[in-house]
Structure formats: structure tokens, C-alpha cells
Amino acid sequence: MKHYFLGMAAEYADGGWIKHLFTIGRQRDLDALNRFLAQKYHGEALLCKNGRSALALALKKYFTPGDKIIVNGFTCYAVYEAVKTAELKPVFVDISQEDLNFDYEKLEKHGDAKGIIVQNTLGNPVDMKRIEKFAKEHEMLIIEDLAHCAGVRYADGREAGTVGVACALSFGKDKSIDTVSGGAVVFRGEESNNAKKIQGPRPSDHLRARFYPMFGALCRTLTYVGLGGALMRALVKIHWVEKSADSKLDLNRRLSKFQAKLALQQLRDLRRAGEPVLREFCFVRDRAEVLKKLQKKGYYFAGLWYEKPVSPERYYKKVHFPENECPNAVYVSEHILNLPNYYTRKDLVTARKIIKEYLEEGDRHEQ
Ligand SMILES: *Cc1c(COP(=O)(O)O)cnc(C)c1O
């Protein structure tokens, strides 16, 4: 079996890119998405350019510059950027290796923060009851970041996004809802009467969002003659394709109308039953070795979530991450392997076997 090379918009394979290219959006699609989000999450929705802008808007509304805000110690640079844009102080809390969310004992040392961002990492829900109790004790506000977890439910059945004072959605590449880019924020606190004026997307952003799946399809095809990677790199270089992490934060723009239409379709399709896990994960001793084995069989696990406690690596230094306080996050980022969602269940049968064999071999060595 031949596998796709790289992520390269493989989630838009099987004709998805054609639909994406030709979907026509109208004002009424923006209105419909707005209404849907307002109803689903019980608040006032605002459509945004991307998830980080949505998160920044939520943070700016409920916090004051200088406030401390708790952030999961294993996250995306987008979250850090949102916190910084709102002029807040991020407090990174170490994670548990079980679910990649907060280590609750360490969390409870940070009662002086004013807020907490819950992200339900890779679709694994936090113990929301416990977080609510902690937040209440310290008069802290909860913000839910739904980039990984749209549709996920907490243990008591409540849906992610219906607990905090605000929730932020991302519709970026490889997220729970994926329209290449886009996002939305729902303010669940008090009503604001000054509706923010938000402009349409920049033409360049609109075009990038429109054509990325098609470029991906082209690159994947060219992979079979060895040219896909080079073309994708060239497209990134001339900015026709943007790496997800490089998307600019902009509080005054929204996604394109056609993206609103696609996002609404995906939101309606979110699986009701079961937990929509974004990426299954496991830990391996020598990740490079396993990736090499996988690559030999044609698998390319691009963009592991995450290779640094705050990813991607090229932005990590800027964050000044407190590694000493977050040993689990450091360990996890070095050893985590997760199954990209651009492969189907069937595609992954051989990959799972390779990983399982590797893990069993390790166990044998230890005995
Ligand atoms: C990707 C991501 C976001 C938002 O990303 P955008 O690229 O700005 O849409 C927010 N939180 C987490 C945890 C993410 O992984």
C-alpha cells in the first residue's frame, strides 16, 4: 500500500479539496454560523480570523492587563500568542501523562491566577468538576479552548464549551473543525451591547484558505514522482501556503463566507456518541527510530503534537518555558507519538502493528 507523503492537506483527499474549492458562501452563511454557535454554546458569538484571535478576544474581554492566567504546560504557540496579545502573564502548569491535561496537585499551587484556559488536549477531557471547584475557590474565570475538542463531553455529560465564561474555537488545519483557517469566540458572560465591527478577510488570506486543499492534492500526486515535497516547500516560500503556526493574529478580521458554510456543516456533523479524540497517542523510548520504521512502510507522521512543550519548535525559545517546573511536559514532548488524523483507520492498521511491536520489544528488553 502506498501512503500519502506528509500532511499536505491529506484530510481533504478523496475529493474533499474539490468541494472546498467550489463551495460558495454568502452573508447568510455567516449569519447561520453565528446563530448556531450562539445557540450551541449559549452566548454571543463572533466569527474570527483564526483560533488565536478568538482566544485573545475572550481573554481581553474578561481579564485586565497584568493578570496571571493558567495555561496547560503542553500546548500550541497560538495560545501563548493570545495570552500575550491580551497582555496577560501566562502561568504554565505541568501536565499528567495520562491525559496530557493539568497535573491537579500542581495546579492547586496557583490560586493567585485570575483565570484558567482549559484545552482538553487532543480531545481528552479534563476533570471539569475539579477545575470548577478550584476556580470557584479562588474566584477564577474559566476559558475553554475548543481547538482540540469541539464536541467532546466532560464526565458529567456537559459539552466542552458550555462551562466557562467564554469558549474559543479554531477551524485551522488539522483541528476538530477544519476549514484551513478561521475561528470563533462565544462570550457566555454578560451581554455586551457594542457589537464589534469585524471586517472580511484580507484577499490574500481568502485565497490561501481557498487553494490550500487543491495545492495539497497536487503535491500529494507529485509525491509519486518525487516532487511533492519540493513543490510544497516552494509554495510555503512564496507564501501561497502558510504554515499553521505562522497565521497572524488579527482581532479585526473574520474568516471567509465559504469557510463559515463549511464550518457549520462540520459542526452539525460532530459525532454525538463517543468521544471525538483528535489524535490517539502513546509514548515511545526512541521516537526517531519508530518514525524511521514507519517511514520505511510509507508512513509520514508529520507535525507531531507536540514536539516541544509549547510548539512549534521554531517559536519555543520566545516562550521562556519553565522546564524545571514541568518535567512531565518535557518528557511527553520528547516521547509522544500520535496518529495523524489524515490517515484513515484502515490506513493505520500496519502503522499500529509497527508501533505495537516496537513497544513490546522495549518491554522485553526491560525484563
Ligand atoms: C491550534 C490551536 C489553537 C488555535 O490555532 P489557530 O491556528 O490560531 O486557529 C488554539 N489552541 C490550541 C491548543 C491549538 O492547538
Short mmCIF file of C-alpha atoms and ligand atoms in Angstrom, two decimals:
data_model
loop_
_atom_site.label_atom_id
_atom_site.label_comp_id
_atom_site.label_asym_id
_atom_site.label_seq_id
_atom_site.Cartn_x
_atom_site.Cartn_y
_atom_site.Cartn_z
CA MET A 1 0.00 0.00 0.00
CA LYS A 2 1.24 3.45 -0.84
CA HIS A 3 0.64 6.13 1.74
CA TYR A 4 0.38 9.85 1.42
CA PHE A 5 3.51 11.81 1.94
CA LEU A 6 3.31 14.48 4.61
CA GLY A 7 0.21 16.14 5.98
CA MET A 8 -0.18 18.11 2.75
CA ALA A 9 -3.90 18.61 3.19
CA ALA A 10 -4.46 14.86 3.18
CA GLU A 11 -7.58 15.43 5.30
CA TYR A 12 -9.01 16.90 2.10
CA ALA A 13 -8.20 13.86 -0.01
CA ASP A 14 -10.91 11.82 -1.73
CA GLY A 15 -12.47 14.85 -3.38
CA GLY A 16 -12.72 16.96 -0.24
CA TRP A 17 -10.49 19.53 -1.91
CA ILE A 18 -12.93 19.88 -4.83
CA LYS A 19 -15.80 20.65 -2.51
CA HIS A 20 -13.61 23.12 -0.64
CA LEU A 21 -12.58 24.83 -3.87
CA PHE A 22 -16.10 25.28 -5.22
CA THR A 23 -18.20 25.98 -2.15
CA ILE A 24 -19.86 29.37 -2.46
CA GLY A 25 -20.51 31.31 0.71
CA ARG A 26 -22.92 34.16 1.32
CA GLN A 27 -23.74 36.59 4.07
CA ARG A 28 -26.46 34.23 5.24
CA ASP A 29 -23.81 31.55 5.89
CA LEU A 30 -22.02 33.90 8.27
CA ASP A 31 -25.33 34.65 9.97
CA ALA A 32 -26.24 30.97 10.19
CA LEU A 33 -22.90 30.01 11.75
CA ASN A 34 -23.20 32.88 14.18
CA ARG A 35 -26.68 31.82 15.25
CA PHE A 36 -25.68 28.16 15.51
CA LEU A 37 -22.71 28.93 17.77
CA ALA A 38 -24.72 31.34 19.90
CA GLN A 39 -27.33 28.67 20.45
CA LYS A 40 -25.00 25.72 20.93
CA TYR A 41 -22.80 27.49 23.47
CA HIS A 42 -25.43 29.82 24.91
CA GLY A 43 -23.86 33.22 24.35
CA GLU A 44 -22.86 35.88 21.89
CA ALA A 45 -20.76 34.60 19.01
CA LEU A 46 -18.20 36.46 16.96
CA LEU A 47 -16.51 34.94 13.90
CA CYS A 48 -12.75 35.38 13.74
CA LYS A 49 -9.74 35.01 11.52
CA ASN A 50 -8.30 32.11 13.48
CA GLY A 51 -8.39 30.38 16.85
CA ARG A 52 -5.72 32.54 18.46
CA SER A 53 -7.60 35.73 17.63
CA ALA A 54 -10.77 34.21 19.07
CA LEU A 55 -8.93 33.26 22.26
CA ALA A 56 -7.33 36.70 22.52
CA LEU A 57 -10.74 38.37 22.22
CA ALA A 58 -12.10 36.19 25.03
CA LEU A 59 -9.10 36.98 27.24
CA LYS A 60 -9.27 40.70 26.55
CA LYS A 61 -12.93 40.81 27.48
CA TYR A 62 -12.66 39.08 30.85
CA PHE A 63 -9.20 40.00 32.14
CA THR A 64 -7.09 43.06 32.85
CA PRO A 65 -3.54 43.51 31.56
CA GLY A 66 -1.08 42.05 34.03
CA ASP A 67 -3.44 39.33 35.30
CA LYS A 68 -1.99 35.84 35.66
CA ILE A 69 -3.66 33.18 33.57
CA ILE A 70 -3.09 29.44 33.87
CA VAL A 71 -2.12 27.65 30.67
CA ASN A 72 -1.69 23.93 30.05
CA GLY A 73 2.05 23.15 30.07
CA PHE A 74 1.79 21.28 26.79
CA THR A 75 0.26 23.44 24.16
CA CYS A 76 0.42 25.34 20.92
CA TYR A 77 2.21 28.64 20.44
CA ALA A 78 -1.14 30.08 19.32
CA VAL A 79 -2.32 30.01 22.94
CA TYR A 80 0.77 31.82 24.17
CA GLU A 81 0.32 34.43 21.46
CA ALA A 82 -3.29 35.03 22.51
CA VAL A 83 -2.26 35.41 26.16
CA LYS A 84 0.47 37.88 25.22
CA THR A 85 -1.84 39.87 22.95
CA ALA A 86 -4.23 40.31 25.88
CA GLU A 87 -1.18 41.46 27.92
CA LEU A 88 -1.62 38.70 30.49
CA LYS A 89 1.04 36.67 32.29
CA PRO A 90 0.97 33.00 31.32
CA VAL A 91 1.48 30.53 34.16
CA PHE A 92 2.38 27.17 32.65
CA VAL A 93 1.27 24.23 34.77
CA ASP A 94 2.77 20.78 34.30
CA ILE A 95 0.63 18.01 32.86
CA SER A 96 -0.32 14.46 33.70
CA GLN A 97 0.97 11.76 31.36
CA GLU A 98 -2.43 10.10 31.48
CA ASP A 99 -4.43 12.66 29.57
CA LEU A 100 -1.97 15.48 28.79
CA ASN A 101 -4.04 17.90 30.85
CA PHE A 102 -3.17 19.66 34.11
CA ASP A 103 -1.49 17.79 36.96
CA TYR A 104 -4.11 18.81 39.53
CA GLU A 105 -1.79 18.83 42.51
CA LYS A 106 0.50 21.30 40.78
CA LEU A 107 -2.46 23.28 39.53
CA GLU A 108 -3.66 23.90 43.05
CA LYS A 109 -0.48 25.83 43.87
CA HIS A 110 -1.56 28.63 41.54
CA GLY A 111 -4.59 30.01 43.32
CA ASP A 112 -3.36 33.56 42.69
CA ALA A 113 -4.19 33.46 38.98
CA LYS A 114 -7.27 35.25 37.70
CA GLY A 115 -8.19 32.73 35.07
CA ILE A 116 -7.54 29.32 33.58
CA ILE A 117 -7.56 28.16 29.97
CA VAL A 118 -8.85 24.60 29.60
CA GLN A 119 -7.90 22.94 26.33
CA ASN A 120 -8.83 19.25 26.69
CA THR A 121 -5.61 18.24 24.99
CA LEU A 122 -6.02 16.14 21.83
CA GLY A 123 -9.68 15.67 22.74
CA ASN A 124 -9.07 14.16 26.20
CA PRO A 125 -11.44 15.89 28.61
CA VAL A 126 -10.19 17.43 31.86
CA ASP A 127 -11.78 16.63 35.21
CA MET A 128 -14.05 19.66 34.89
CA LYS A 129 -15.72 19.22 38.28
CA ARG A 130 -12.34 19.52 39.93
CA ILE A 131 -11.34 22.53 37.88
CA GLU A 132 -14.62 24.27 38.59
CA LYS A 133 -14.19 23.71 42.32
CA PHE A 134 -10.65 25.10 42.18
CA ALA A 135 -11.75 28.07 40.07
CA LYS A 136 -14.63 28.86 42.38
CA GLU A 137 -12.46 28.74 45.50
CA HIS A 138 -10.10 31.29 44.01
CA GLU A 139 -12.64 33.38 42.09
CA MET A 140 -11.06 32.42 38.83
CA LEU A 141 -12.74 32.51 35.42
CA ILE A 142 -12.60 29.52 33.10
CA ILE A 143 -11.99 29.96 29.39
CA GLU A 144 -12.45 26.88 27.20
CA ASP A 145 -10.22 26.49 24.16
CA LEU A 146 -12.02 24.14 21.78
CA ALA A 147 -9.32 23.81 19.11
CA HIS A 148 -8.80 20.13 20.04
CA CYS A 149 -12.14 19.27 21.48
CA ALA A 150 -15.23 20.59 19.72
CA GLY A 151 -17.95 18.07 20.53
CA VAL A 152 -16.11 16.45 23.44
CA ARG A 153 -18.08 15.84 26.64
CA TYR A 154 -16.93 16.01 30.24
CA ALA A 155 -17.53 13.10 32.61
CA ASP A 156 -20.85 14.55 33.76
CA GLY A 157 -22.16 14.83 30.21
CA ARG A 158 -21.79 18.57 29.71
CA GLU A 159 -20.25 19.52 26.39
CA ALA A 160 -16.93 21.32 26.18
CA GLY A 161 -17.62 24.99 25.57
CA THR A 162 -20.68 25.17 27.83
CA VAL A 163 -18.91 25.59 31.16
CA GLY A 164 -16.56 28.60 31.09
CA VAL A 165 -17.36 32.29 30.68
CA ALA A 166 -16.19 32.06 27.09
CA CYS A 167 -15.09 29.48 24.58
CA ALA A 168 -12.83 29.89 21.57
CA LEU A 169 -12.99 27.65 18.51
CA SER A 170 -10.35 27.15 15.86
CA PHE A 171 -11.16 25.98 12.35
CA GLY A 172 -7.47 25.72 11.43
CA LYS A 173 -5.65 22.89 9.67
CA ASP A 174 -5.96 19.53 11.46
CA LYS A 175 -8.23 20.88 14.21
CA SER A 176 -11.54 19.31 15.29
CA ILE A 177 -13.27 21.56 12.79
CA ASP A 178 -11.02 22.16 9.79
CA THR A 179 -11.71 24.75 7.11
CA VAL A 180 -7.96 25.51 6.66
CA SER A 181 -8.28 28.61 8.84
CA GLY A 182 -10.86 30.50 10.84
CA GLY A 183 -12.23 30.60 14.33
CA ALA A 184 -14.94 31.95 16.55
CA VAL A 185 -15.42 33.11 20.10
CA VAL A 186 -18.57 32.79 22.16
CA PHE A 187 -18.94 35.15 25.10
CA ARG A 188 -21.10 33.40 27.65
CA GLY A 189 -20.87 36.04 30.34
CA GLU A 190 -22.80 39.26 30.42
CA GLU A 191 -24.24 40.68 27.20
CA SER A 192 -22.26 43.38 25.50
CA ASN A 193 -24.29 45.97 23.64
CA ASN A 194 -21.50 47.30 21.49
CA ALA A 195 -21.24 44.69 18.77
CA LYS A 196 -17.70 44.72 17.45
CA LYS A 197 -17.30 45.64 13.81
CA ILE A 198 -15.30 42.95 12.13
CA GLN A 199 -14.04 43.19 8.58
CA GLY A 200 -13.92 40.49 5.95
CA PRO A 201 -10.67 38.58 5.40
CA ARG A 202 -7.72 40.01 3.54
CA PRO A 203 -7.82 38.82 -0.10
CA SER A 204 -4.50 37.00 0.36
CA ASP A 205 -5.83 35.07 3.36
CA HIS A 206 -9.01 34.25 1.50
CA LEU A 207 -7.04 32.86 -1.45
CA ARG A 208 -4.69 30.86 0.76
CA ALA A 209 -7.65 29.29 2.53
CA ARG A 210 -9.38 28.58 -0.76
CA PHE A 211 -6.48 26.93 -2.58
CA TYR A 212 -4.58 25.05 0.13
CA PRO A 213 -6.53 21.79 -0.25
CA MET A 214 -6.05 21.89 -4.02
CA PHE A 215 -2.31 22.56 -3.68
CA GLY A 216 -2.19 19.69 -1.22
CA ALA A 217 -3.83 17.36 -3.70
CA LEU A 218 -1.37 18.44 -6.39
CA CYS A 219 1.62 17.94 -4.10
CA ARG A 220 0.43 14.54 -2.93
CA THR A 221 0.06 13.45 -6.53
CA LEU A 222 3.52 14.72 -7.42
CA THR A 223 4.92 12.79 -4.48
CA TYR A 224 4.70 9.66 -6.58
CA VAL A 225 7.30 11.14 -8.93
CA GLY A 226 9.32 12.59 -6.06
CA LEU A 227 8.39 16.25 -6.50
CA GLY A 228 5.61 16.82 -3.97
CA GLY A 229 7.82 17.92 -1.11
CA ALA A 230 9.74 20.41 -3.26
CA LEU A 231 6.56 21.99 -4.60
CA MET A 232 5.07 22.32 -1.11
CA ARG A 233 8.25 23.95 0.16
CA ALA A 234 8.20 26.36 -2.77
CA LEU A 235 4.56 27.25 -2.11
CA VAL A 236 5.38 27.97 1.52
CA LYS A 237 8.32 30.10 0.45
CA ILE A 238 6.25 32.35 -1.81
CA HIS A 239 3.51 32.49 0.87
CA TRP A 240 0.85 30.80 -1.20
CA VAL A 241 0.69 28.25 1.60
CA GLU A 242 1.09 29.27 5.22
CA LYS A 243 2.35 27.01 7.99
CA SER A 244 -0.42 26.81 10.59
CA ALA A 245 1.69 28.27 13.36
CA ASP A 246 2.54 31.33 11.25
CA SER A 247 -1.04 32.52 10.83
CA LYS A 248 -1.15 36.12 12.05
CA LEU A 249 -3.29 37.13 14.95
CA ASP A 250 -5.80 39.79 13.91
CA LEU A 251 -8.66 40.88 16.12
CA ASN A 252 -10.46 42.82 13.39
CA ARG A 253 -10.96 40.23 10.67
CA ARG A 254 -13.11 37.18 10.22
CA LEU A 255 -12.95 34.02 8.14
CA SER A 256 -14.32 33.85 4.57
CA LYS A 257 -18.00 33.27 3.92
CA PHE A 258 -17.41 29.91 2.27
CA GLN A 259 -15.45 28.81 5.33
CA ALA A 260 -18.41 29.72 7.52
CA LYS A 261 -20.59 27.48 5.39
CA LEU A 262 -18.14 24.56 5.65
CA ALA A 263 -17.57 25.07 9.38
CA LEU A 264 -21.28 24.96 10.03
CA GLN A 265 -21.63 21.70 8.10
CA GLN A 266 -18.83 20.17 10.15
CA LEU A 267 -20.24 21.41 13.43
CA ARG A 268 -23.57 19.85 12.58
CA ASP A 269 -21.83 16.57 11.77
CA LEU A 270 -19.87 16.35 15.02
CA ARG A 271 -20.36 12.87 16.34
CA ARG A 272 -22.89 12.82 19.11
CA ALA A 273 -21.91 9.48 20.59
CA GLY A 274 -18.48 8.65 21.93
CA GLU A 275 -15.55 10.94 22.44
CA PRO A 276 -14.16 12.51 19.31
CA VAL A 277 -10.49 12.02 20.13
CA LEU A 278 -8.41 14.27 17.90
CA ARG A 279 -5.24 12.21 17.94
CA GLU A 280 -4.53 8.95 19.73
CA PHE A 281 -1.17 8.98 21.46
CA CYS A 282 1.39 6.72 23.07
CA PHE A 283 4.95 7.13 24.35
CA VAL A 284 8.00 5.53 22.77
CA ARG A 285 11.55 5.43 24.04
CA ASP A 286 13.29 6.41 20.81
CA ARG A 287 10.83 8.33 18.68
CA ALA A 288 13.24 8.91 15.80
CA GLU A 289 13.72 5.16 15.48
CA VAL A 290 9.99 4.44 15.35
CA LEU A 291 9.40 7.22 12.84
CA LYS A 292 12.11 5.72 10.67
CA LYS A 293 10.44 2.32 10.82
CA LEU A 294 7.12 3.91 9.91
CA GLN A 295 8.63 5.85 7.05
CA LYS A 296 10.07 2.67 5.59
CA LYS A 297 6.50 1.45 5.24
CA GLY A 298 5.45 4.70 3.62
CA TYR A 299 4.00 6.49 6.62
CA TYR A 300 4.87 10.06 7.25
CA PHE A 301 3.77 11.29 10.66
CA ALA A 302 4.22 14.99 10.06
CA GLY A 303 3.67 17.59 12.72
CA LEU A 304 3.52 15.51 15.88
CA TRP A 305 1.51 17.17 18.64
CA TYR A 306 3.71 18.37 20.25
CA GLU A 307 7.47 18.14 19.85
CA LYS A 308 8.09 20.88 22.41
CA PRO A 309 6.04 21.79 25.49
CA VAL A 310 4.97 24.85 23.51
CA SER A 311 5.11 24.06 19.81
CA PRO A 312 6.34 24.51 17.14
CA GLU A 313 10.00 24.36 17.94
CA ARG A 314 10.89 27.49 15.95
CA TYR A 315 8.91 29.62 18.41
CA TYR A 316 9.76 27.73 21.57
CA LYS A 317 12.66 29.92 22.68
CA LYS A 318 10.46 33.02 22.73
CA VAL A 319 8.22 31.47 25.36
CA HIS A 320 10.81 31.06 28.15
CA PHE A 321 9.06 27.90 29.20
CA PRO A 322 9.70 26.84 32.84
CA GLU A 323 11.12 23.39 32.06
CA ASN A 324 12.18 22.76 35.66
CA GLU A 325 8.62 23.12 36.88
CA CYS A 326 7.15 20.99 34.11
CA PRO A 327 9.17 17.75 33.86
CA ASN A 328 6.19 15.77 32.59
CA ALA A 329 5.59 18.19 29.74
CA VAL A 330 9.26 17.91 28.79
CA TYR A 331 9.18 14.11 28.92
CA VAL A 332 5.95 13.91 26.94
CA SER A 333 7.17 16.25 24.23
CA GLU A 334 10.26 14.07 23.75
CA HIS A 335 8.48 10.72 23.69
CA ILE A 336 4.97 11.26 22.43
CA LEU A 337 3.86 9.70 19.20
CA ASN A 338 0.42 10.40 17.87
CA LEU A 339 -1.54 9.13 14.96
CA PRO A 340 -2.23 11.88 12.43
CA ASN A 341 -5.91 12.28 11.63
CA TYR A 342 -5.23 12.43 7.90
CA TYR A 343 -4.83 8.67 7.79
CA THR A 344 -7.94 6.54 7.91
CA ARG A 345 -8.43 3.75 10.41
CA LYS A 346 -7.71 1.25 7.65
CA ASP A 347 -4.52 3.08 6.59
CA LEU A 348 -3.27 2.85 10.14
CA VAL A 349 -3.51 -0.91 10.62
CA THR A 350 0.12 -1.51 9.63
CA ALA A 351 1.33 1.58 11.50
CA ARG A 352 -0.30 0.36 14.70
CA LYS A 353 1.38 -3.00 14.25
CA ILE A 354 4.79 -1.39 13.84
CA ILE A 355 4.30 0.71 16.96
CA LYS A 356 2.97 -2.22 18.97
CA GLU A 357 5.93 -4.39 18.00
CA TYR A 358 8.33 -1.63 18.98
CA LEU A 359 6.67 -1.21 22.37
CA GLU A 360 6.71 -4.96 23.04
CA GLU A 361 10.35 -5.17 22.08
CA GLY A 362 11.09 -2.44 24.63
CA ASP A 363 9.21 -4.37 27.30
CA ARG A 364 11.26 -7.48 26.55
CA HIS A 365 14.50 -5.51 26.94
CA GLU A 366 13.41 -4.25 30.32
CA GLN A 367 12.68 -7.69 31.69
C1 LIG B 1 -4.14 25.33 17.05
C2 LIG B 1 -4.55 25.70 18.38
C3 LIG B 1 -5.23 26.91 18.66
C4 LIG B 1 -5.61 27.97 17.65
O1 LIG B 1 -4.97 27.92 16.48
P1 LIG B 1 -5.16 28.89 15.22
O2 LIG B 1 -4.09 28.38 14.31
O3 LIG B 1 -4.93 30.28 15.66
O4 LIG B 1 -6.53 28.69 14.67
C5 LIG B 1 -5.59 27.16 19.96
N1 LIG B 1 -5.31 26.28 20.94
C6 LIG B 1 -4.68 25.12 20.73
C7 LIG B 1 -4.42 24.22 21.88
C8 LIG B 1 -4.28 24.78 19.45
O5 LIG B 1 -3.64 23.62 19.23
#
